[in-house]
Amino acid sequence: MSGNIALLNAALAAAKAENRAALVGYLPAGFPTVDGGIEAVKAMLEGGCDVVEIGLPHSDPVLDGPVIQTADDIALRGGVRIKDVLRTVREAHAATGAPVLVMTYWNPVDRYGAERFAAELAEAGGAGCILPDLPVEESEVWRKAAELHDLATVFVVAPSSRDARLAKITAVGTGFVYAASLMGVTGTRVSVGEQAADLVLRTRATTDLPVCVGLGVSNPEQAAEVAAFADGVIVGSAFVKRLLDAPDLETGLAGVRELAGELAAGVRKRTGAVRQSR
């Protein structure tokens, strides 16, 4: 069974055709439980997310802030395994038809086997993989496996990335480019800042791939701000926080669905001339 990179490309193209940014949601698998996490991902998509990323919980998530680290800890203590990540992908995609990616550090995939992971992710209906700590120079094994199974390989760029480095990264990435809006770890911010807009502009100069911005967006106003210059708005910690703060799962699911709707409205607010076209 082939993967769904075409579905991912279609979802991003559909958002562009509507003259808006795509809304990309993130949740780690196994949080608050495997079953609860699957329902939460479905709620995100039902609420208005165009694409979702499923995190593979890691004991040392260097990119993730305290909110996602807390969720990862809960998932790991619950015994989450790669099979649970793949099940989350499978059930979320099957229920909604939406493109679902996995976001993971490289070590778990390397230990599992790149070819095996790519084959099983594709079989589950996955659209691709985001690998924030895999250097482009060391990515050939994964990229070959991903290409064989029709999966996107999404790399992360940061404000510190020089133009030549951006060109090197975007030359081999597929699906979209994940632009980290700020230096540092994930988490909600008071403002997403001007660094993100500059990074998107510099990245677009090197590629025709959509550029999606993450790290910091937590409310509709910030979503609208980022949607004015990016092809996609990525939100993770704010969704996790809705689940962490809820007294029970049903309340948490309602909160996730509500937030997705608010953010979906946000990415539709600032369109037309204010968005910088590629």
GROMACS .gro file of C-alpha atoms in nm:
model
  278
    1MET     CA    1   0.000   0.000   0.000
    2SER     CA    2   0.144   0.334  -0.100
    3GLY     CA    3   0.167   0.633   0.125
    4ASN     CA    4  -0.032   0.952   0.103
    5ILE     CA    5   0.212   1.223   0.006
    6ALA     CA    6  -0.030   1.309  -0.276
    7LEU     CA    7  -0.303   1.361  -0.017
    8LEU     CA    8  -0.076   1.594   0.180
    9ASN     CA    9   0.010   1.790  -0.133
   10ALA     CA   10  -0.359   1.812  -0.221
   11ALA     CA   11  -0.455   1.940   0.126
   12LEU     CA   12  -0.192   2.214   0.113
   13ALA     CA   13  -0.288   2.304  -0.244
   14ALA     CA   14  -0.655   2.322  -0.148
   15ALA     CA   15  -0.578   2.569   0.129
   16LYS     CA   16  -0.374   2.779  -0.114
   17ALA     CA   17  -0.661   2.771  -0.364
   18GLU     CA   18  -0.882   2.917  -0.091
   19ASN     CA   19  -0.619   3.190  -0.045
   20ARG     CA   20  -0.545   3.088   0.312
   21ALA     CA   21  -0.288   2.902   0.514
   22ALA     CA   22  -0.340   2.538   0.607
   23LEU     CA   23  -0.393   2.453   0.973
   24VAL     CA   24  -0.162   2.177   1.095
   25GLY     CA   25  -0.222   2.029   1.441
   26TYR     CA   26   0.017   1.823   1.653
   27LEU     CA   27  -0.034   1.576   1.937
   28PRO     CA   28   0.196   1.305   2.072
   29ALA     CA   29   0.068   0.950   2.040
   30GLY     CA   30  -0.036   0.779   2.361
   31PHE     CA   31  -0.149   1.099   2.530
   32PRO     CA   32  -0.344   1.102   2.750
   33THR     CA   33  -0.381   0.733   2.656
   34VAL     CA   34  -0.349   0.559   2.321
   35ASP     CA   35  -0.728   0.544   2.274
   36GLY     CA   36  -0.777   0.894   2.414
   37GLY     CA   37  -0.506   1.030   2.186
   38ILE     CA   38  -0.671   0.880   1.879
   39GLU     CA   39  -0.999   1.046   1.973
   40ALA     CA   40  -0.818   1.376   2.031
   41VAL     CA   41  -0.659   1.365   1.686
   42LYS     CA   42  -1.000   1.297   1.532
   43ALA     CA   43  -1.139   1.594   1.727
   44MET     CA   44  -0.864   1.819   1.589
   45LEU     CA   45  -0.951   1.719   1.235
   46GLU     CA   46  -1.325   1.748   1.293
   47GLY     CA   47  -1.272   2.092   1.444
   48GLY     CA   48  -1.089   2.230   1.142
   49CYS     CA   49  -0.730   2.106   1.109
   50ASP     CA   50  -0.629   2.028   0.751
   51VAL     CA   51  -0.331   1.810   0.844
   52VAL     CA   52  -0.213   1.648   1.167
   53GLU     CA   53   0.126   1.546   1.299
   54ILE     CA   54   0.149   1.256   1.542
   55GLY     CA   55   0.447   1.282   1.775
   56LEU     CA   56   0.650   0.975   1.862
   57PRO     CA   57   0.715   1.032   2.234
   58HIS     CA   58   1.083   1.054   2.324
   59SER     CA   59   1.260   1.050   2.659
   60ASP     CA   60   1.485   1.341   2.560
   61PRO     CA   61   1.281   1.568   2.331
   62VAL     CA   62   1.536   1.845   2.277
   63LEU     CA   63   1.308   2.056   2.055
   64ASP     CA   64   1.000   2.031   2.274
   65GLY     CA   65   0.904   2.266   2.553
   66PRO     CA   66   0.766   2.173   2.896
   67VAL     CA   67   0.404   2.123   2.787
   68ILE     CA   68   0.487   1.863   2.522
   69GLN     CA   69   0.753   1.709   2.746
   70THR     CA   70   0.484   1.655   3.008
   71ALA     CA   71   0.260   1.486   2.752
   72ASP     CA   72   0.549   1.270   2.631
   73ASP     CA   73   0.621   1.164   2.989
   74ILE     CA   74   0.258   1.063   3.040
   75ALA     CA   75   0.263   0.863   2.714
   76LEU     CA   76   0.591   0.691   2.796
   77ARG     CA   77   0.476   0.602   3.146
   78GLY     CA   78   0.166   0.456   2.983
   79GLY     CA   79   0.389   0.225   2.782
   80VAL     CA   80   0.341   0.377   2.435
   81ARG     CA   81   0.528   0.198   2.157
   82ILE     CA   82   0.589   0.257   1.788
   83LYS     CA   83   0.302   0.020   1.710
   84ASP     CA   84   0.074   0.260   1.903
   85VAL     CA   85   0.202   0.555   1.699
   86LEU     CA   86   0.125   0.367   1.378
   87ARG     CA   87  -0.216   0.267   1.510
   88THR     CA   88  -0.290   0.632   1.585
   89VAL     CA   89  -0.194   0.725   1.230
   90ARG     CA   90  -0.404   0.444   1.085
   91GLU     CA   91  -0.720   0.514   1.282
   92ALA     CA   92  -0.706   0.893   1.248
   93HIS     CA   93  -0.653   0.870   0.873
   94ALA     CA   94  -0.915   0.599   0.825
   95ALA     CA   95  -1.175   0.795   1.021
   96THR     CA   96  -1.121   1.128   0.851
   97GLY     CA   97  -0.935   1.075   0.524
   98ALA     CA   98  -0.699   1.357   0.624
   99PRO     CA   99  -0.321   1.348   0.572
  100VAL     CA  100  -0.140   1.233   0.886
  101LEU     CA  101   0.235   1.261   0.940
  102VAL     CA  102   0.464   1.137   1.215
  103MET     CA  103   0.702   1.379   1.385
  104THR     CA  104   0.993   1.200   1.546
  105TYR     CA  105   1.354   1.226   1.641
  106TRP     CA  106   1.579   1.009   1.430
  107ASN     CA  107   1.708   0.764   1.690
  108PRO     CA  108   1.383   0.564   1.736
  109VAL     CA  109   1.345   0.528   1.358
  110ASP     CA  110   1.709   0.428   1.316
  111ARG     CA  111   1.677   0.162   1.585
  112TYR     CA  112   1.348   0.035   1.443
  113GLY     CA  113   1.489   0.031   1.091
  114ALA     CA  114   1.425   0.306   0.838
  115GLU     CA  115   1.289   0.072   0.571
  116ARG     CA  116   1.064  -0.107   0.818
  117PHE     CA  117   0.934   0.217   0.966
  118ALA     CA  118   0.866   0.369   0.623
  119ALA     CA  119   0.688   0.056   0.502
  120GLU     CA  120   0.468   0.033   0.812
  121LEU     CA  121   0.392   0.407   0.813
  122ALA     CA  122   0.285   0.386   0.449
  123GLU     CA  123   0.074   0.077   0.519
  124ALA     CA  124  -0.099   0.272   0.797
  125GLY     CA  125  -0.189   0.544   0.548
  126GLY     CA  126   0.071   0.791   0.673
  127ALA     CA  127   0.164   1.085   0.453
  128GLY     CA  128   0.523   1.129   0.567
  129CYS     CA  129   0.765   1.203   0.844
  130ILE     CA  130   0.904   1.517   1.006
  131LEU     CA  131   1.258   1.461   1.136
  132PRO     CA  132   1.375   1.769   1.326
  133ASP     CA  133   1.718   1.636   1.429
  134LEU     CA  134   1.821   1.443   1.116
  135PRO     CA  135   2.095   1.631   0.929
  136VAL     CA  136   2.042   1.644   0.553
  137GLU     CA  137   2.392   1.500   0.506
  138GLU     CA  138   2.292   1.186   0.696
  139SER     CA  139   1.941   1.148   0.556
  140GLU     CA  140   1.994   0.941   0.241
  141VAL     CA  141   1.893   0.608   0.397
  142TRP     CA  142   1.565   0.755   0.520
  143ARG     CA  143   1.495   0.953   0.205
  144LYS     CA  144   1.536   0.645  -0.014
  145ALA     CA  145   1.298   0.446   0.206
  146ALA     CA  146   1.048   0.734   0.210
  147GLU     CA  147   1.060   0.773  -0.167
  148LEU     CA  148   1.011   0.399  -0.215
  149HIS     CA  149   0.695   0.413  -0.004
  150ASP     CA  150   0.565   0.748  -0.135
  151LEU     CA  151   0.616   0.934   0.192
  152ALA     CA  152   0.706   1.299   0.242
  153THR     CA  153   1.034   1.385   0.414
  154VAL     CA  154   0.989   1.715   0.599
  155PHE     CA  155   1.297   1.893   0.732
  156VAL     CA  156   1.306   2.174   0.987
  157VAL     CA  157   1.471   2.510   0.922
  158ALA     CA  158   1.542   2.776   1.183
  159PRO     CA  159   1.610   3.153   1.191
  160SER     CA  160   1.978   3.070   1.240
  161SER     CA  161   1.989   2.880   0.907
  162ARG     CA  162   2.198   3.068   0.650
  163ASP     CA  163   2.066   3.099   0.296
  164ALA     CA  164   2.304   2.839   0.156
  165ARG     CA  165   2.197   2.596   0.426
  166LEU     CA  166   1.831   2.661   0.352
  167ALA     CA  167   1.890   2.579  -0.013
  168LYS     CA  168   2.065   2.254   0.078
  169ILE     CA  169   1.778   2.147   0.305
  170THR     CA  170   1.494   2.241   0.073
  171ALA     CA  171   1.661   2.074  -0.227
  172VAL     CA  172   1.598   1.729  -0.077
  173GLY     CA  173   1.285   1.783   0.134
  174THR     CA  174   0.936   1.692   0.013
  175GLY     CA  175   0.582   1.774   0.124
  176PHE     CA  176   0.656   2.103   0.295
  177VAL     CA  177   0.924   2.283   0.490
  178TYR     CA  178   0.878   2.316   0.867
  179ALA     CA  179   0.997   2.664   0.966
  180ALA     CA  180   1.070   2.701   1.336
  181SER     CA  181   0.955   3.056   1.410
  182LEU     CA  182   1.193   3.113   1.700
  183MET     CA  183   1.521   2.986   1.829
  184GLY     CA  184   1.466   2.750   2.121
  185VAL     CA  185   1.204   2.493   2.215
  186THR     CA  186   0.836   2.457   2.138
  187GLY     CA  187   0.568   2.619   2.349
  188THR     CA  188   0.315   2.896   2.345
  189ARG     CA  189   0.444   3.254   2.303
  190VAL     CA  190   0.312   3.601   2.363
  191SER     CA  191   0.420   3.688   2.009
  192VAL     CA  192   0.556   3.479   1.722
  193GLY     CA  193   0.783   3.769   1.622
  194GLU     CA  194   0.929   3.896   1.297
  195GLN     CA  195   1.192   3.622   1.268
  196ALA     CA  196   0.930   3.384   1.131
  197ALA     CA  197   0.829   3.612   0.842
  198ASP     CA  198   1.192   3.667   0.746
  199LEU     CA  199   1.262   3.293   0.762
  200VAL     CA  200   0.964   3.215   0.539
  201LEU     CA  201   1.076   3.476   0.287
  202ARG     CA  202   1.431   3.339   0.277
  203THR     CA  203   1.311   2.980   0.257
  204ARG     CA  204   1.072   3.057  -0.028
  205ALA     CA  205   1.363   3.200  -0.224
  206THR     CA  206   1.509   2.848  -0.236
  207THR     CA  207   1.203   2.630  -0.306
  208ASP     CA  208   0.849   2.598  -0.437
  209LEU     CA  209   0.754   2.375  -0.144
  210PRO     CA  210   0.494   2.517   0.096
  211VAL     CA  211   0.649   2.668   0.409
  212CYS     CA  212   0.463   2.596   0.733
  213VAL     CA  213   0.547   2.780   1.054
  214GLY     CA  214   0.548   2.624   1.400
  215LEU     CA  215   0.675   2.685   1.754
  216GLY     CA  216   0.467   2.937   1.941
  217VAL     CA  217   0.121   2.974   1.788
  218SER     CA  218  -0.148   2.927   2.052
  219ASN     CA  219  -0.452   3.143   1.966
  220PRO     CA  220  -0.656   3.266   1.667
  221GLU     CA  221  -0.484   3.605   1.662
  222GLN     CA  222  -0.139   3.449   1.631
  223ALA     CA  223  -0.272   3.204   1.373
  224ALA     CA  224  -0.397   3.499   1.168
  225GLU     CA  225  -0.062   3.674   1.205
  226VAL     CA  226   0.132   3.374   1.077
  227ALA     CA  227  -0.128   3.296   0.808
  228ALA     CA  228  -0.055   3.636   0.656
  229PHE     CA  229   0.288   3.519   0.540
  230ALA     CA  230   0.308   3.138   0.567
  231ASP     CA  231   0.152   2.851   0.375
  232GLY     CA  232   0.067   2.665   0.693
  233VAL     CA  233   0.029   2.731   1.065
  234ILE     CA  234   0.145   2.451   1.298
  235VAL     CA  235   0.000   2.430   1.649
  236GLY     CA  236   0.100   2.173   1.911
  237SER     CA  237   0.145   2.290   2.269
  238ALA     CA  238  -0.190   2.472   2.278
  239PHE     CA  239  -0.375   2.149   2.189
  240VAL     CA  240  -0.177   1.952   2.445
  241LYS     CA  241  -0.256   2.213   2.709
  242ARG     CA  242  -0.630   2.179   2.646
  243LEU     CA  243  -0.602   1.809   2.730
  244LEU     CA  244  -0.369   1.862   3.027
  245ASP     CA  245  -0.597   2.125   3.182
  246ALA     CA  246  -0.921   1.931   3.132
  247PRO     CA  247  -1.075   1.749   3.430
  248ASP     CA  248  -1.167   1.452   3.210
  249LEU     CA  249  -1.119   1.323   2.857
  250GLU     CA  250  -1.459   1.432   2.724
  251THR     CA  251  -1.397   1.789   2.837
  252GLY     CA  252  -1.050   1.773   2.684
  253LEU     CA  253  -1.184   1.648   2.351
  254ALA     CA  254  -1.440   1.928   2.345
  255GLY     CA  255  -1.163   2.178   2.419
  256VAL     CA  256  -0.943   2.041   2.141
  257ARG     CA  257  -1.229   2.054   1.893
  258GLU     CA  258  -1.315   2.410   1.999
  259LEU     CA  259  -0.955   2.529   1.970
  260ALA     CA  260  -0.923   2.375   1.623
  261GLY     CA  261  -1.232   2.568   1.516
  262GLU     CA  262  -1.098   2.893   1.658
  263LEU     CA  263  -0.761   2.847   1.488
  264ALA     CA  264  -0.926   2.747   1.160
  265ALA     CA  265  -1.117   3.075   1.171
  266GLY     CA  266  -0.792   3.254   1.250
  267VAL     CA  267  -0.606   3.126   0.943
  268ARG     CA  268  -0.895   3.251   0.730
  269LYS     CA  269  -0.893   3.605   0.869
  270ARG     CA  270  -0.593   3.753   0.694
  271THR     CA  271  -0.597   3.671   0.329
  272GLY     CA  272  -0.566   3.846  -0.005
  273ALA     CA  273  -0.297   4.111  -0.043
  274VAL     CA  274  -0.150   4.068   0.303
  275ARG     CA  275  -0.032   3.714   0.225
  276GLN     CA  276   0.299   3.701   0.046
  277SER     CA  277   0.261   3.479  -0.255
  278ARG     CA  278   0.529   3.240  -0.374
   0.00000   0.00000   0.00000
